[in-house]
Amino acid sequence: MRGLMMDRPLQVSALLDYAAEVHGAGAVVSRTVEGCIHRYTYREARGRVAQLAHALGEHGIGRGDRVATLAWNGYRHFEIYYAASGIGAVCHTINPRLFPDQVVYIVNHAADRVLFVDLTFLPLVESLIGRMPCVEHVVVMTDAAQMRGTALPNALCYEDLLAGRPAAIDWPELDENTAASLCYTSGTTGNPKGVLYSHRSTVLHALSVGLNAASVRLTHADRVLPVVPLFHVNAWALPYVAPVTGAALVFPGPKLDGASLFDLMDAERVTASWGVPTVWLGLLAEMRRRNAKPAALASILVGGSAVPRAMIEEFEGWQIEAIHGWGMTEMSPVGSLGIIRKDQDGKTPEERMARKLKQGRRMFMVDMKIVGPDGAPLPKDGIASGELLVRGPAVTGGYYENDDASRAAFDGEGWFRTGDIATIDPDGFILIVDRIKDIIKSGGEWISSIDLENAAMGHPAVAEAAVIALPHPKWGERPLLIVVPAVGATAGKDDIIAFLATKIAKWSLPDDVVFAESLPHTATGKLQKSELREQFAGYVLPTARKDR
Ligand code: AMP
C-alpha cells in the first residue's frame, strides 16, 4: 500500500528559499578577492541568486547545462551554486590548484558551457581557453570597476550580468533526481573522476549534517567559516547546511594562512570553522605566536586527513573543541562525525580522547560495513580491520561518463568501495587505519602509516610527518618516516625513533627517518604520497642494506 503524502521533489533551491524567509537576517560575510569585506543577508543573497538565474537563462543556459567555476570561497561563488542548480543546470566546481592539464581535461570531459572565474584565476583561463572549445562564455566574477583588460574574447562581467534583472524568481519544478552539481575527485593516478550530485542527494545530505547542528555549532546563533573550499566537494556541504540551520557564513576568500584566518575569525566573531589538518597547523602556530585565540572560536571540524592527538589537545587547551570527521567526494562528502556522547563514550578523559582520535560515527543515511579480502563482512568489534564500504542516498552510484571507474567502485551488492581500511567498534566509531594503497605490509603484518605519522607529530620538533613503504628484501615493505622539522628545532633521527618507541610497537617503528623542508600536498591539502614514493623510489633503507 502506498502512503498518501504529497510527492513533492527535494530541490536545492528550497534550502536558500527557506533561509531567505526564516533566517532572512542571517549574515553572509566575505573577504573578497579585491580585498574588502562584503556583507549581506540570506534574504539579499536570494535576490541576487534570482538575478543570476535570469541572466543564465538569457544566455541560453538551461536544464542539464554545465556551469563551471574556478573561484575562492566568496558570496558570488555561493550565488552561482544556487542559481545554476535552481534552473536545473549543473554547478561544476573546479579545483584551481590542479595541474592545468587536469583542468583542461575536466572542463572538456564535463563539456562546460560557461566558466565563472575569480580575478586570481583569469591568467590561468586565458592560457587554457584555446584548449577548451566547449566553453562559450567566460564570466569574470567582479564589477566593472575591477574588470581588467583581458585577452579573452567576449568575457562577461559578473555584476553587469546581474544589473537590472528581477530579484525574484519562481524556480522550475525539477525531478528530484536531476543533477545539481558536479565535482571531480583529484585522484593521484589516472584522470580525475566526476561525481554528479543530484538535488535529492544534496538536500538529504544537508539535512543529515544539519541534524548535528547543535553539536558542531551550526545553529542560528553560530557563525561558521568554511576554510574547506567551495571548489572541492561543496565545502563539505556548508553552503547547503548553514542556510537551513540559519548559521551565518563567513567566507575567507583567497587568504588561508594562519594570520589572515585568525584576523577574520576574530573580527567576525566566528564560532566554528571547518578545514583540513594542514590549515589548522597554520592557525595554531599563529595562536601560539599571539598567545591568544580568535575571540569567539569554540569548535573546529577537522577532516580530509587523520587528526593527530597533539592537534586535538592543543585546541582543547584553548577551550576549542576539535571534532574529527571523515568523508569522501563520492559521499557528498560527510560520512562520519566524532561527536562524543558523555553518557556512553568514555568515563575518563583518556577514554574520551581515544574516541576523539577515531573518525567518528556514521551519519544518518550512511550504511557502513568492513570486509576482508574475500569480500566477506568482518565483525564490528573495534579489532578486525578491512576495507570500508558504504551506501546511502548521498553516496555516488557511479562516476560521470566513466564506466571503467564505475565498474571497479562497487561490490556485488552495490556498496561503494571507499579504498580506506577501517575498524568499526561496538559503539559505531570507525577508525581509518590507512588507505589501501598506503598501508605498509611488513612480514604479513600491516603497519598503519597514519598511526606512525600521528605519533611522530606528537614530538615537539616535528612540524609535519609522512610515512611511506619502501621495499625490503626480508620483510617485503618497511616504513620510511619523512619529517619537516618545526621552526628552530634540532631533534635528530635517534631522538625521534626513541620518542616513537614509547608510543608504538617496536616492529612497526620506521626503519629510517629523513628530513625535508616541506612535504608535497594534493590540491585538497592531503599528503601526496604518490609524489613522495616517486621521490624516494631509489632510496635504500639502512636495514635493507644490512640484510643484503
Ligand atoms: P576526498 O574525496 O578528496 O575528500 O578524499 C577522501 C579520502 O580522504 C578518504 O577516502 C580518506 O582516505 C581520506 N580522509 C578523509 N577524511 C579523513 C580522516 N578524518 N582521517 C583519515 N583519512 C581521511
XYZ file of C-alpha atoms and ligand atoms in Angstrom:
571
model
C 0.000 0.000 0.000
C 1.405 3.405 -0.920
C 1.424 6.259 1.528
C -0.814 9.179 0.772
C 1.581 12.047 1.233
C 2.445 14.648 -1.381
C 5.164 13.618 -3.777
C 6.995 16.943 -3.709
C 10.527 16.943 -5.135
C 13.520 17.769 -2.964
C 15.221 20.755 -4.617
C 18.391 22.626 -3.735
C 16.674 25.991 -4.313
C 14.389 25.231 -1.360
C 17.362 25.472 1.023
C 18.027 29.120 0.170
C 14.342 29.987 -0.152
C 13.882 28.699 3.383
C 16.878 30.709 4.621
C 15.563 33.881 2.971
C 12.162 33.503 4.624
C 13.050 32.058 8.016
C 16.630 33.230 8.604
C 16.312 36.309 6.417
C 18.631 38.396 8.617
C 21.285 35.651 8.734
C 24.613 37.033 7.525
C 26.859 36.037 4.646
C 30.215 37.776 5.063
C 33.007 37.502 2.502
C 36.573 38.672 2.318
C 36.741 39.344 -1.376
C 39.471 38.748 -3.911
C 39.507 42.522 -4.393
C 40.454 42.856 -0.712
C 37.425 44.336 1.052
C 34.788 42.778 3.303
C 31.386 42.262 1.698
C 28.279 41.637 3.783
C 24.710 40.826 3.065
C 21.900 38.663 4.392
C 20.381 35.414 3.209
C 17.402 37.472 2.075
C 19.610 39.674 -0.098
C 21.527 36.662 -1.355
C 18.267 35.141 -2.570
C 17.568 38.285 -4.622
C 20.944 38.219 -6.343
C 20.678 34.484 -6.967
C 17.404 35.184 -8.776
C 19.108 37.880 -10.876
C 21.896 35.487 -11.824
C 19.420 32.755 -12.665
C 17.620 35.128 -15.061
C 20.966 36.102 -16.612
C 21.947 32.472 -17.176
C 18.613 31.789 -18.823
C 19.018 34.762 -21.131
C 22.408 33.457 -22.184
C 20.818 30.209 -23.253
C 21.846 28.167 -20.215
C 19.195 25.741 -19.091
C 18.485 22.244 -17.910
C 21.433 19.895 -17.829
C 23.974 22.507 -18.972
C 27.214 22.516 -17.053
C 28.175 25.806 -15.434
C 31.769 25.722 -14.223
C 33.525 27.770 -11.546
C 37.185 28.470 -10.795
C 36.843 30.516 -7.652
C 37.608 31.049 -3.961
C 35.122 30.983 -1.109
C 33.027 34.105 -1.507
C 29.464 35.328 -1.941
C 29.488 35.298 -5.748
C 30.578 31.662 -5.778
C 27.781 30.904 -3.310
C 25.314 32.621 -5.653
C 26.423 30.511 -8.631
C 25.814 27.345 -6.589
C 22.158 28.236 -6.151
C 21.446 29.988 -9.444
C 22.830 27.174 -11.619
C 21.186 24.325 -9.689
C 17.989 26.320 -9.277
C 17.295 26.480 -13.016
C 18.171 22.805 -13.495
C 21.722 23.411 -14.764
C 24.703 21.739 -13.089
C 27.120 23.722 -10.934
C 30.536 22.270 -11.736
C 33.183 23.436 -9.269
C 36.779 23.043 -10.444
C 39.806 22.924 -8.198
C 42.175 25.649 -9.446
C 45.116 24.001 -7.696
C 45.015 21.060 -10.099
C 47.607 20.807 -12.848
C 46.494 22.932 -15.840
C 46.247 19.783 -17.975
C 43.810 18.306 -15.461
C 41.705 21.483 -15.523
C 41.545 21.214 -19.321
C 40.621 17.531 -19.091
C 37.871 18.213 -16.564
C 36.313 21.139 -18.447
C 36.222 19.175 -21.700
C 35.041 15.963 -20.060
C 32.210 17.825 -18.385
C 31.571 19.869 -21.576
C 31.160 23.052 -19.542
C 29.326 25.785 -21.488
C 30.015 28.670 -19.118
C 33.040 29.272 -16.932
C 32.847 31.667 -13.980
C 36.269 32.793 -12.856
C 37.707 34.851 -9.995
C 40.216 37.554 -10.997
C 43.001 35.445 -9.459
C 42.464 32.670 -11.966
C 41.952 34.820 -15.042
C 45.544 34.337 -16.291
C 45.080 30.566 -15.964
C 41.890 30.659 -18.027
C 43.487 32.966 -20.609
C 46.284 30.451 -21.106
C 43.954 27.450 -21.361
C 40.878 28.752 -23.163
C 42.158 27.696 -26.594
C 42.103 24.078 -25.404
C 38.557 24.241 -24.037
C 36.356 24.653 -27.122
C 33.161 23.740 -25.259
C 33.282 26.962 -23.198
C 31.006 29.559 -24.833
C 31.107 32.247 -22.151
C 33.672 33.252 -19.546
C 32.251 35.373 -16.735
C 34.739 37.310 -14.610
C 33.475 37.405 -11.020
C 33.906 41.098 -10.309
C 32.381 44.505 -11.041
C 33.005 46.856 -13.944
C 35.491 48.943 -11.942
C 37.725 45.945 -11.225
C 37.298 44.337 -14.626
C 40.776 44.204 -16.101
C 41.532 44.203 -19.751
C 41.581 40.563 -20.742
C 42.714 38.717 -23.820
C 39.558 36.599 -23.631
C 37.125 37.299 -26.436
C 33.693 38.339 -25.142
C 34.459 37.971 -21.437
C 31.429 38.996 -19.394
C 31.459 40.965 -16.160
C 29.536 39.300 -13.310
C 27.994 42.444 -11.862
C 26.963 43.713 -15.302
C 25.280 40.383 -15.866
C 23.118 40.816 -12.771
C 22.394 44.518 -13.090
C 18.783 45.471 -13.672
C 17.384 41.942 -13.625
C 14.421 40.954 -11.429
C 15.404 39.970 -7.886
C 12.653 37.366 -7.700
C 12.113 34.078 -9.483
C 9.748 31.130 -9.486
C 12.030 28.134 -9.656
C 11.092 25.467 -12.165
C 9.864 22.241 -10.629
C 12.502 19.557 -11.227
C 12.585 15.821 -10.822
C 14.499 15.468 -7.544
C 16.980 13.102 -9.193
C 18.050 15.861 -11.618
C 21.788 16.585 -11.427
C 22.538 19.655 -9.293
C 26.320 19.802 -9.097
C 29.482 18.082 -10.249
C 32.895 17.685 -8.628
C 35.880 15.707 -9.888
C 37.999 13.774 -7.431
C 41.645 14.666 -7.746
C 42.813 11.083 -7.917
C 46.554 10.593 -7.558
C 46.628 8.261 -10.565
C 44.721 8.393 -13.842
C 42.305 11.096 -14.882
C 40.021 12.759 -12.338
C 36.596 11.144 -11.968
C 33.354 13.120 -11.871
C 30.865 12.759 -9.018
C 27.472 14.060 -10.104
C 25.287 15.039 -7.159
C 21.519 15.238 -7.504
C 19.061 17.636 -5.911
C 17.770 14.790 -3.780
C 21.223 13.696 -2.584
C 22.232 17.279 -1.824
C 19.143 18.071 0.227
C 19.224 14.787 2.135
C 22.920 15.206 2.861
C 22.377 18.768 4.078
C 19.637 17.539 6.393
C 21.772 14.727 7.799
C 24.639 17.124 8.549
C 22.126 19.633 9.912
C 20.863 17.038 12.400
C 24.134 17.665 14.237
C 23.841 21.450 14.164
C 23.990 21.865 17.932
C 26.961 19.525 18.366
C 29.057 21.071 15.608
C 27.887 24.647 16.281
C 25.862 25.365 13.193
C 22.783 26.859 14.849
C 21.343 30.280 14.002
C 23.401 31.665 16.889
C 26.622 30.491 15.238
C 28.952 31.929 12.636
C 30.828 29.349 10.600
C 33.902 29.908 8.482
C 34.422 27.286 5.783
C 38.148 27.051 5.127
C 37.252 23.989 3.085
C 36.881 25.299 -0.423
C 33.670 25.740 -2.349
C 35.703 24.320 -5.251
C 36.046 20.916 -3.629
C 33.058 18.801 -2.564
C 30.832 21.735 -1.868
C 32.867 22.962 1.095
C 31.714 19.869 2.978
C 28.086 20.899 2.417
C 28.289 24.112 4.466
C 26.741 26.282 1.713
C 23.689 23.991 1.884
C 23.564 23.305 5.628
C 24.198 26.790 7.041
C 21.232 28.384 5.222
C 18.754 25.847 6.628
C 20.065 25.970 10.171
C 20.443 29.745 9.926
C 24.141 29.849 10.848
C 25.987 32.842 9.397
C 28.563 32.062 6.715
C 31.934 33.807 6.778
C 33.852 33.207 3.551
C 37.631 33.727 3.763
C 38.399 34.437 0.086
C 41.917 33.676 -1.068
C 43.832 34.254 2.187
C 44.037 30.997 4.109
C 47.252 31.472 6.102
C 47.127 31.349 9.904
C 47.362 35.124 10.457
C 44.649 36.001 7.900
C 42.295 33.343 9.251
C 42.911 34.487 12.826
C 42.128 38.119 11.956
C 38.929 37.306 10.084
C 37.700 34.854 12.731
C 38.432 37.341 15.468
C 36.821 40.321 13.758
C 33.736 38.422 12.649
C 33.288 36.522 15.931
C 33.398 33.174 14.154
C 32.257 30.347 16.459
C 33.018 27.329 14.254
C 35.295 26.551 11.342
C 35.833 23.542 9.104
C 39.068 22.519 7.389
C 41.861 20.023 6.841
C 44.656 19.485 9.396
C 47.266 21.425 7.396
C 45.199 24.588 7.707
C 44.903 24.140 11.462
C 48.669 23.782 11.796
C 48.871 27.327 10.407
C 46.183 28.698 12.723
C 47.665 27.015 15.806
C 51.102 28.442 15.005
C 49.529 31.900 14.824
C 47.671 31.379 18.123
C 50.953 30.391 19.754
C 52.662 33.452 18.284
C 49.987 35.822 19.599
C 49.307 33.796 22.722
C 45.608 34.265 22.014
C 42.719 32.617 20.238
C 40.147 34.137 17.876
C 37.692 35.623 20.357
C 34.560 33.531 19.843
C 36.025 30.378 18.310
C 34.585 27.351 20.103
C 34.627 24.489 17.612
C 36.832 23.196 14.828
C 35.801 20.424 12.487
C 38.821 18.585 11.120
C 38.702 16.088 8.288
C 40.195 15.157 4.952
C 43.157 13.510 6.694
C 43.587 11.925 10.105
C 43.900 14.301 13.031
C 46.961 13.950 15.257
C 46.376 13.779 19.011
C 48.668 16.762 19.564
C 46.310 18.908 17.467
C 43.181 17.961 19.406
C 44.995 18.572 22.689
C 46.323 21.949 21.663
C 42.880 23.142 20.546
C 41.344 21.836 23.763
C 43.969 23.753 25.710
C 42.383 26.878 24.197
C 38.860 25.675 25.063
C 38.205 24.913 21.416
C 36.552 21.596 20.722
C 38.168 19.717 17.817
C 35.704 17.355 16.138
C 37.058 14.698 13.819
C 35.166 13.966 10.611
C 35.671 11.614 7.706
C 34.247 11.593 4.229
C 34.856 11.449 0.519
C 33.942 13.391 -2.585
C 31.860 10.340 -3.503
C 29.858 10.743 -0.265
C 28.781 14.381 -0.706
C 31.147 14.266 1.395
C 30.432 13.797 5.119
C 30.438 10.125 6.128
C 31.078 10.252 9.868
C 31.457 12.746 12.715
C 33.252 12.355 16.026
C 30.531 13.683 18.283
C 31.085 12.363 21.798
C 28.170 11.286 23.995
C 29.062 12.000 27.597
C 26.915 9.103 28.889
C 28.495 6.471 26.692
C 31.784 7.415 25.078
C 34.340 7.048 27.825
C 34.406 7.757 31.543
C 37.877 9.245 31.789
C 39.475 11.984 29.680
C 41.851 9.348 28.270
C 38.982 7.080 27.192
C 37.244 10.017 25.569
C 40.457 11.032 23.795
C 40.728 7.518 22.354
C 37.298 8.064 20.769
C 38.083 11.559 19.527
C 41.080 10.212 17.675
C 38.795 7.875 15.738
C 36.932 9.260 12.737
C 33.568 9.265 14.480
C 30.247 7.565 13.912
C 28.322 7.216 10.672
C 25.939 9.914 9.601
C 22.233 9.169 9.429
C 21.540 7.598 5.987
C 25.103 6.265 5.594
C 25.351 2.467 5.987
C 28.806 1.029 6.614
C 30.441 -2.376 6.546
C 34.021 -3.604 6.603
C 35.032 -6.620 4.536
C 38.016 -8.932 4.255
C 39.962 -9.623 1.052
C 37.293 -12.188 0.052
C 34.547 -9.598 0.382
C 33.027 -11.286 3.458
C 31.825 -8.902 6.201
C 34.053 -8.581 9.279
C 32.797 -8.069 12.846
C 32.268 -4.561 14.187
C 34.370 -5.285 17.259
C 36.907 -2.484 17.031
C 39.629 -5.025 16.300
C 39.018 -6.559 12.879
C 40.116 -4.249 10.068
C 39.129 -4.424 6.434
C 38.034 -2.302 3.516
C 35.265 0.110 4.417
C 32.225 0.014 2.125
C 29.336 2.465 2.279
C 25.916 3.053 0.786
C 23.228 5.664 1.106
C 21.178 8.231 -0.816
C 24.074 10.723 -0.808
C 26.715 8.186 -1.903
C 27.602 8.100 -5.591
C 26.056 5.378 -7.729
C 28.737 5.675 -10.459
C 31.188 8.159 -11.944
C 30.119 10.617 -14.629
C 30.739 9.185 -18.118
C 33.346 6.746 -16.818
C 32.176 3.140 -16.999
C 35.519 1.555 -16.164
C 35.944 3.502 -12.939
C 32.284 2.927 -12.069
C 32.523 -0.840 -12.505
C 35.546 -1.048 -10.211
C 33.973 1.053 -7.475
C 31.194 -1.233 -6.221
C 30.886 -4.713 -4.722
C 28.370 -7.298 -5.953
C 25.665 -5.864 -3.680
C 26.095 -2.285 -4.872
C 28.109 -0.968 -1.896
C 30.714 1.673 -2.722
C 34.342 0.732 -2.046
C 35.994 3.613 -0.203
C 39.564 2.341 -0.623
C 40.064 3.012 3.102
C 40.899 0.308 5.626
C 38.977 0.697 8.875
C 37.811 -0.861 12.098
C 34.320 -0.254 13.488
C 33.805 -0.606 17.251
C 30.639 -1.740 19.042
C 29.680 1.899 19.725
C 29.875 2.603 15.988
C 33.127 4.589 15.929
C 35.172 3.982 12.818
C 38.939 4.177 12.821
C 40.566 4.756 9.435
C 43.708 2.628 9.625
C 45.029 3.675 6.225
C 44.350 3.969 2.520
C 44.654 0.525 0.949
C 47.478 1.763 -1.241
C 49.355 3.482 1.606
C 49.381 0.733 4.208
C 52.741 -0.895 4.819
C 52.777 -4.667 4.530
C 55.664 -5.886 6.648
C 56.201 -9.629 7.005
C 52.499 -10.349 6.691
C 51.535 -7.676 9.260
C 50.003 -4.304 8.461
C 51.614 -1.113 9.682
C 49.413 1.961 9.540
C 51.195 4.941 8.006
C 48.585 7.171 9.662
C 49.447 5.815 13.144
C 53.117 6.468 12.618
C 52.551 9.962 11.242
C 50.295 10.917 14.119
C 52.732 9.577 16.691
C 55.600 11.478 15.072
C 53.528 14.677 15.073
C 53.435 14.422 18.861
C 57.179 15.180 19.013
C 57.691 18.898 19.609
C 60.468 19.064 16.997
C 58.180 17.723 14.247
C 56.070 20.171 12.235
C 54.771 17.609 9.738
C 55.379 13.934 9.071
C 54.750 11.447 6.275
C 55.344 7.716 6.178
C 55.716 5.630 3.031
C 56.527 1.981 2.402
C 59.868 1.122 0.874
C 60.847 -2.307 -0.437
C 62.723 -4.585 1.928
C 64.364 -7.915 0.992
C 63.281 -9.687 4.174
C 60.005 -8.048 5.198
C 58.591 -7.088 1.802
C 57.994 -3.487 2.890
C 59.211 -1.336 5.760
C 58.281 2.236 6.780
C 60.319 5.341 5.999
C 59.457 8.444 8.031
C 59.912 11.828 6.373
C 59.879 14.761 8.770
C 59.570 18.503 8.340
C 61.276 19.931 11.438
C 59.490 22.581 13.495
C 60.946 26.074 13.214
C 64.200 26.230 15.186
C 64.018 22.539 16.215
C 67.083 20.352 16.258
C 65.921 16.800 17.052
C 67.737 14.080 15.112
C 66.767 10.659 13.836
C 67.668 8.719 17.006
C 65.786 11.133 19.184
C 62.628 10.765 17.086
C 62.855 6.958 16.961
C 63.380 6.855 20.748
C 60.271 9.034 21.168
C 58.221 6.801 18.849
C 59.383 3.704 20.730
C 57.431 4.968 23.748
C 54.243 5.230 21.650
C 54.114 2.310 19.239
C 55.125 -1.342 18.910
C 58.787 -1.938 18.179
C 58.194 -3.893 14.977
C 56.276 -1.023 13.443
C 58.918 1.652 14.129
C 60.236 3.309 10.954
C 63.466 1.842 9.617
C 64.792 5.283 8.813
C 63.987 8.964 9.295
C 64.842 11.605 6.718
C 64.321 15.360 6.984
C 62.738 17.581 4.350
C 61.968 21.286 4.078
C 58.365 20.626 3.072
C 56.038 17.826 2.011
C 54.005 17.663 -1.188
C 50.251 18.092 -0.774
C 47.401 17.383 -3.158
C 45.173 20.134 -4.400
C 42.919 19.445 -1.401
C 45.618 19.551 1.251
C 46.291 15.830 1.693
C 49.809 14.457 1.775
C 50.700 13.472 -1.753
C 52.235 10.097 -1.090
C 52.496 9.185 -4.776
C 54.945 12.045 -5.209
C 56.908 11.004 -2.115
C 57.032 7.431 -3.404
C 58.465 8.726 -6.687
C 60.920 10.963 -4.872
C 62.202 8.101 -2.714
C 61.933 5.399 -5.390
C 65.683 4.715 -5.387
C 66.155 5.114 -1.636
C 67.538 2.015 0.093
C 66.689 1.667 3.777
C 69.724 1.085 6.031
C 68.111 -2.148 7.258
C 67.749 -3.311 3.678
C 71.428 -2.665 3.077
C 72.437 -4.628 6.181
C 70.312 -7.628 5.234
C 71.748 -7.885 1.762
P 38.437 13.300 -0.965
O 37.473 12.588 -1.818
O 39.447 14.074 -1.739
O 37.739 14.117 0.057
O 39.293 12.204 -0.177
C 38.667 11.195 0.567
C 39.694 10.398 1.318
O 40.371 11.230 2.269
C 39.126 9.280 2.154
O 38.850 8.132 1.407
C 40.220 9.068 3.187
O 41.263 8.252 2.680
C 40.768 10.460 3.397
N 40.196 11.040 4.620
C 39.187 11.917 4.705
N 38.966 12.245 6.000
C 39.845 11.544 6.743
C 40.105 11.421 8.144
N 39.441 12.129 9.055
N 41.067 10.569 8.534
C 41.774 9.854 7.634
N 41.578 9.934 6.300
C 40.627 10.764 5.856
